[in-house]
């Protein structure tokens, strides 16, 4: 099959062996995949990953032990857990130490014609959700993860650092749950585009400290320090950035101001899928381009261009 | 009066003007003061502090608007709040943005013959607590602050990074509350001394990851990364280190493992004083030396010597 393959650099391969599902796994024909900041970090060495990247997808089940899903359009949770450890017993397979992670850790990903995932990871996509929305389910679930980790009062002031894909999706999720936030970035034209979606924006340099909650979605380790500058004493910081590179950081302000910092990664797909189905979140205005898999290298280049938001691959 | 004065370096001054209490403040004759890691960091430039350091003390009230405390032996909360802002209204004067902090921020400290503090900061010391214990009230309150911030189950595994003064006090406080922990350090002879106090110790390199709770009391920014390595997914890290220097850090593991990090600084004195009065915590074995104020420079030098634990100054 055709696939984008990362091994120091990303290359298009036309001869990559088709994945074979093992027992309990389904084979999925990828219809659409999204390029995420994490994919770009993987190419910079994050996780020392070698394989097919891509973990945001919508596809159709071709083979499965679960007959009822064959032919169905699905999205899939990306952590493939062992199902036998204490983490899995506690319903936290996303933290299973034996897990593989689609396109990130020990499991080929979605920038390909086909992929495999455990049957239990798959969620059927209602017909009302087009592929162009369903492909956002994984990052939107990461946004909804915040609600699983901390209760946010409607009166709290919220700043999102990072005017990129994830920051915008988080703001959309917050707005859908009637929690207003301000997205902060450095680039006026990006901010103008986000503002056109009905979201509140600010130049980062113009933010005043004192937020109850600051969400770091900058994708850079440096976002940590800036979040600590902007949050009020005894406030909360949600960390969403996973970058390959360390940065010179000083946690002392977190100690002095007794900040609670909450690391936040993947979320359950259910609430995200429901938000897409109900129309409370429509992420399609974030799409900057849709490329055929064949043009995957150009698509990745486009995703690294800061004037673009979400770049999608159409595999079918 | 005699005082140790920090202005790039610490010097003994014999001609320092006596502090004059303003309305609502008491004048206290310092009887004993403790040298803390923060004092050593101040001398390295932390907080850009210029003045008399020292925030751990026990003393006797000489002048006060509150007649009932005159002549009483007291300890004192170190944050002098404005009493008029929203933080003060919420009982969080320790985070008052207009606060001064004894020996740390805009207020001369305890390495002197006299100091002033707001009347409401003072707590009388029961006669059953000797000066050598009472002087530990401030750092012990910082240890007890942990219980104010997070609920710890008796079944949780707890590692304390840092075999110094604060790490030992935190382990004592945890033990007093029937929560066993292991103190980790790099120096076998220090660890042996701590073990002799009935506390569990380990070489840091021999700790296995997977702790429910990791408390960073290393006093160095690098403790942050190590804590993230040792805590289990979805576990908690308590940050206690306030260092002057940044370090190359990467918060990505906190995101991947969805760690909650809680910055923790000063605590209420009540629970600490009660633990000292009841004898549940006896910190006196941590004393490595008691120096007259006159020999304060030698005392600070002794406190920087890693073979020593708590070094005290006797002002009277």
PDB file of N, CA, C and O in Angstrom, chain A residues 190-220:
ATOM      1  N   UNK A 190      -3.203  35.240  11.889  1.00  0.00           N
ATOM      2  CA  UNK A 190      -3.793  34.005  12.418  1.00  0.00           C
ATOM      3  C   UNK A 190      -4.913  34.321  13.390  1.00  0.00           C
ATOM      4  O   UNK A 190      -5.989  33.718  13.354  1.00  0.00           O
ATOM      5  N   UNK A 191      -4.651  35.281  14.268  1.00  0.00           N
ATOM      6  CA  UNK A 191      -5.653  35.631  15.265  1.00  0.00           C
ATOM      7  C   UNK A 191      -6.911  36.166  14.600  1.00  0.00           C
ATOM      8  O   UNK A 191      -8.036  35.872  15.028  1.00  0.00           O
ATOM      9  N   UNK A 192      -6.728  36.942  13.530  1.00  0.00           N
ATOM     10  CA  UNK A 192      -7.893  37.474  12.814  1.00  0.00           C
ATOM     11  C   UNK A 192      -8.739  36.329  12.241  1.00  0.00           C
ATOM     12  O   UNK A 192      -9.973  36.384  12.272  1.00  0.00           O
ATOM     13  N   UNK A 193      -8.058  35.312  11.715  1.00  0.00           N
ATOM     14  CA  UNK A 193      -8.803  34.163  11.177  1.00  0.00           C
ATOM     15  C   UNK A 193      -9.579  33.446  12.272  1.00  0.00           C
ATOM     16  O   UNK A 193     -10.704  32.993  12.056  1.00  0.00           O
ATOM     17  N   UNK A 194      -8.943  33.325  13.445  1.00  0.00           N
ATOM     18  CA  UNK A 194      -9.631  32.653  14.563  1.00  0.00           C
ATOM     19  C   UNK A 194     -10.799  33.505  15.045  1.00  0.00           C
ATOM     20  O   UNK A 194     -11.887  32.996  15.336  1.00  0.00           O
ATOM     21  N   UNK A 195     -10.579  34.816  15.097  1.00  0.00           N
ATOM     22  CA  UNK A 195     -11.645  35.715  15.541  1.00  0.00           C
ATOM     23  C   UNK A 195     -12.855  35.617  14.622  1.00  0.00           C
ATOM     24  O   UNK A 195     -14.007  35.714  15.069  1.00  0.00           O
ATOM     25  N   UNK A 196     -12.589  35.368  13.316  1.00  0.00           N
ATOM     26  CA  UNK A 196     -13.689  35.249  12.352  1.00  0.00           C
ATOM     27  C   UNK A 196     -14.567  34.036  12.643  1.00  0.00           C
ATOM     28  O   UNK A 196     -15.694  33.938  12.150  1.00  0.00           O
ATOM     29  N   UNK A 197     -14.059  33.090  13.461  1.00  0.00           N
ATOM     30  CA  UNK A 197     -14.858  31.921  13.861  1.00  0.00           C
ATOM     31  C   UNK A 197     -15.717  32.225  15.086  1.00  0.00           C
ATOM     32  O   UNK A 197     -16.352  31.338  15.644  1.00  0.00           O
ATOM     33  N   UNK A 198     -15.678  33.463  15.545  1.00  0.00           N
ATOM     34  CA  UNK A 198     -16.492  33.827  16.710  1.00  0.00           C
ATOM     35  C   UNK A 198     -15.782  33.570  18.027  1.00  0.00           C
ATOM     36  O   UNK A 198     -16.417  33.546  19.085  1.00  0.00           O
ATOM     37  N   UNK A 199     -14.461  33.387  17.950  1.00  0.00           N
ATOM     38  CA  UNK A 199     -13.691  33.142  19.176  1.00  0.00           C
ATOM     39  C   UNK A 199     -12.943  34.413  19.560  1.00  0.00           C
ATOM     40  O   UNK A 199     -12.521  35.183  18.701  1.00  0.00           O
ATOM     41  N   UNK A 200     -12.775  34.621  20.866  1.00  0.00           N
ATOM     42  CA  UNK A 200     -12.087  35.819  21.350  1.00  0.00           C
ATOM     43  C   UNK A 200     -10.581  35.612  21.256  1.00  0.00           C
ATOM     44  O   UNK A 200     -10.067  34.547  21.624  1.00  0.00           O
ATOM     45  N   UNK A 201      -9.872  36.602  20.766  1.00  0.00           N
ATOM     46  CA  UNK A 201      -8.422  36.477  20.584  1.00  0.00           C
ATOM     47  C   UNK A 201      -7.704  37.677  21.199  1.00  0.00           C
ATOM     48  O   UNK A 201      -8.305  38.717  21.470  1.00  0.00           O
ATOM     49  N   UNK A 202      -6.390  37.505  21.393  1.00  0.00           N
ATOM     50  CA  UNK A 202      -5.559  38.598  21.897  1.00  0.00           C
ATOM     51  C   UNK A 202      -4.130  38.343  21.459  1.00  0.00           C
ATOM     52  O   UNK A 202      -3.690  37.202  21.378  1.00  0.00           O
ATOM     53  N   UNK A 203      -3.409  39.425  21.173  1.00  0.00           N
ATOM     54  CA  UNK A 203      -1.964  39.270  21.061  1.00  0.00           C
ATOM     55  C   UNK A 203      -1.455  38.821  22.425  1.00  0.00           C
ATOM     56  O   UNK A 203      -1.870  39.362  23.457  1.00  0.00           O
ATOM     57  N   UNK A 204      -0.570  37.846  22.420  1.00  0.00           N
ATOM     58  CA  UNK A 204      -0.107  37.274  23.684  1.00  0.00           C
ATOM     59  C   UNK A 204       0.544  38.342  24.555  1.00  0.00           C
ATOM     60  O   UNK A 204       0.387  38.344  25.781  1.00  0.00           O
ATOM     61  N   UNK A 205       1.270  39.257  23.921  1.00  0.00           N
ATOM     62  CA  UNK A 205       1.976  40.298  24.674  1.00  0.00           C
ATOM     63  C   UNK A 205       1.016  41.252  25.366  1.00  0.00           C
ATOM     64  O   UNK A 205       1.413  41.983  26.280  1.00  0.00           O
ATOM     65  N   UNK A 206      -0.251  41.228  24.948  1.00  0.00           N
ATOM     66  CA  UNK A 206      -1.220  42.154  25.541  1.00  0.00           C
ATOM     67  C   UNK A 206      -2.044  41.526  26.664  1.00  0.00           C
ATOM     68  O   UNK A 206      -2.883  42.189  27.269  1.00  0.00           O
ATOM     69  N   UNK A 207      -1.815  40.237  26.927  1.00  0.00           N
ATOM     70  CA  UNK A 207      -2.542  39.590  28.019  1.00  0.00           C
ATOM     71  C   UNK A 207      -2.072  40.154  29.358  1.00  0.00           C
ATOM     72  O   UNK A 207      -0.891  40.362  29.578  1.00  0.00           O
ATOM     73  N   UNK A 208      -3.030  40.373  30.242  1.00  0.00           N
ATOM     74  CA  UNK A 208      -2.706  40.795  31.602  1.00  0.00           C
ATOM     75  C   UNK A 208      -2.741  39.564  32.514  1.00  0.00           C
ATOM     76  O   UNK A 208      -3.650  38.751  32.409  1.00  0.00           O
ATOM     77  N   UNK A 209      -1.773  39.432  33.422  1.00  0.00           N
ATOM     78  CA  UNK A 209      -1.784  38.287  34.333  1.00  0.00           C
ATOM     79  C   UNK A 209      -3.042  38.266  35.200  1.00  0.00           C
ATOM     80  O   UNK A 209      -3.702  39.303  35.356  1.00  0.00           O
ATOM     81  N   UNK A 210      -3.330  37.085  35.750  1.00  0.00           N
ATOM     82  CA  UNK A 210      -4.445  36.989  36.685  1.00  0.00           C
ATOM     83  C   UNK A 210      -5.530  36.026  36.248  1.00  0.00           C
ATOM     84  O   UNK A 210      -6.604  36.004  36.856  1.00  0.00           O
ATOM     85  N   UNK A 211      -5.276  35.218  35.224  1.00  0.00           N
ATOM     86  CA  UNK A 211      -6.294  34.266  34.767  1.00  0.00           C
ATOM     87  C   UNK A 211      -6.491  33.147  35.793  1.00  0.00           C
ATOM     88  O   UNK A 211      -5.541  32.675  36.407  1.00  0.00           O
ATOM     89  N   UNK A 212      -7.741  32.732  35.938  1.00  0.00           N
ATOM     90  CA  UNK A 212      -8.028  31.586  36.807  1.00  0.00           C
ATOM     91  C   UNK A 212      -7.437  30.309  36.218  1.00  0.00           C
ATOM     92  O   UNK A 212      -7.004  29.421  36.945  1.00  0.00           O
ATOM     93  N   UNK A 213      -7.463  30.220  34.893  1.00  0.00           N
ATOM     94  CA  UNK A 213      -7.050  28.986  34.213  1.00  0.00           C
ATOM     95  C   UNK A 213      -6.293  29.391  32.955  1.00  0.00           C
ATOM     96  O   UNK A 213      -6.768  30.217  32.177  1.00  0.00           O
ATOM     97  N   UNK A 214      -5.107  28.819  32.777  1.00  0.00           N
ATOM     98  CA  UNK A 214      -4.334  29.058  31.560  1.00  0.00           C
ATOM     99  C   UNK A 214      -4.052  27.700  30.924  1.00  0.00           C
ATOM    100  O   UNK A 214      -3.595  26.769  31.596  1.00  0.00           O
ATOM    101  N   UNK A 215      -4.370  27.582  29.648  1.00  0.00           N
ATOM    102  CA  UNK A 215      -4.169  26.334  28.923  1.00  0.00           C
ATOM    103  C   UNK A 215      -3.020  26.534  27.943  1.00  0.00           C
ATOM    104  O   UNK A 215      -3.096  27.393  27.060  1.00  0.00           O
ATOM    105  N   UNK A 216      -1.959  25.759  28.131  1.00  0.00           N
ATOM    106  CA  UNK A 216      -0.810  25.876  27.235  1.00  0.00           C
ATOM    107  C   UNK A 216      -0.986  24.925  26.058  1.00  0.00           C
ATOM    108  O   UNK A 216      -0.885  23.712  26.201  1.00  0.00           O
ATOM    109  N   UNK A 217      -1.244  25.504  24.900  1.00  0.00           N
ATOM    110  CA  UNK A 217      -1.330  24.714  23.670  1.00  0.00           C
ATOM    111  C   UNK A 217      -0.369  25.297  22.643  1.00  0.00           C
ATOM    112  O   UNK A 217      -0.620  25.291  21.440  1.00  0.00           O
ATOM    113  N   UNK A 218       0.758  25.801  23.143  1.00  0.00           N
ATOM    114  CA  UNK A 218       1.747  26.405  22.244  1.00  0.00           C
ATOM    115  C   UNK A 218       2.517  25.343  21.477  1.00  0.00           C
ATOM    116  O   UNK A 218       3.125  25.639  20.448  1.00  0.00           O
ATOM    117  N   UNK A 219       2.547  24.120  22.016  1.00  0.00           N
ATOM    118  CA  UNK A 219       3.362  23.088  21.396  1.00  0.00           C
ATOM    119  C   UNK A 219       4.842  23.222  21.692  1.00  0.00           C
ATOM    120  O   UNK A 219       5.660  22.488  21.140  1.00  0.00           O
ATOM    121  N   UNK A 220       5.188  24.146  22.586  1.00  0.00           N
ATOM    122  CA  UNK A 220       6.598  24.343  22.921  1.00  0.00           C
ATOM    123  C   UNK A 220       6.767  24.310  24.435  1.00  0.00           C
ATOM    124  O   UNK A 220       5.895  24.777  25.181  1.00  0.00           O
TER     125      UNK A 220
END
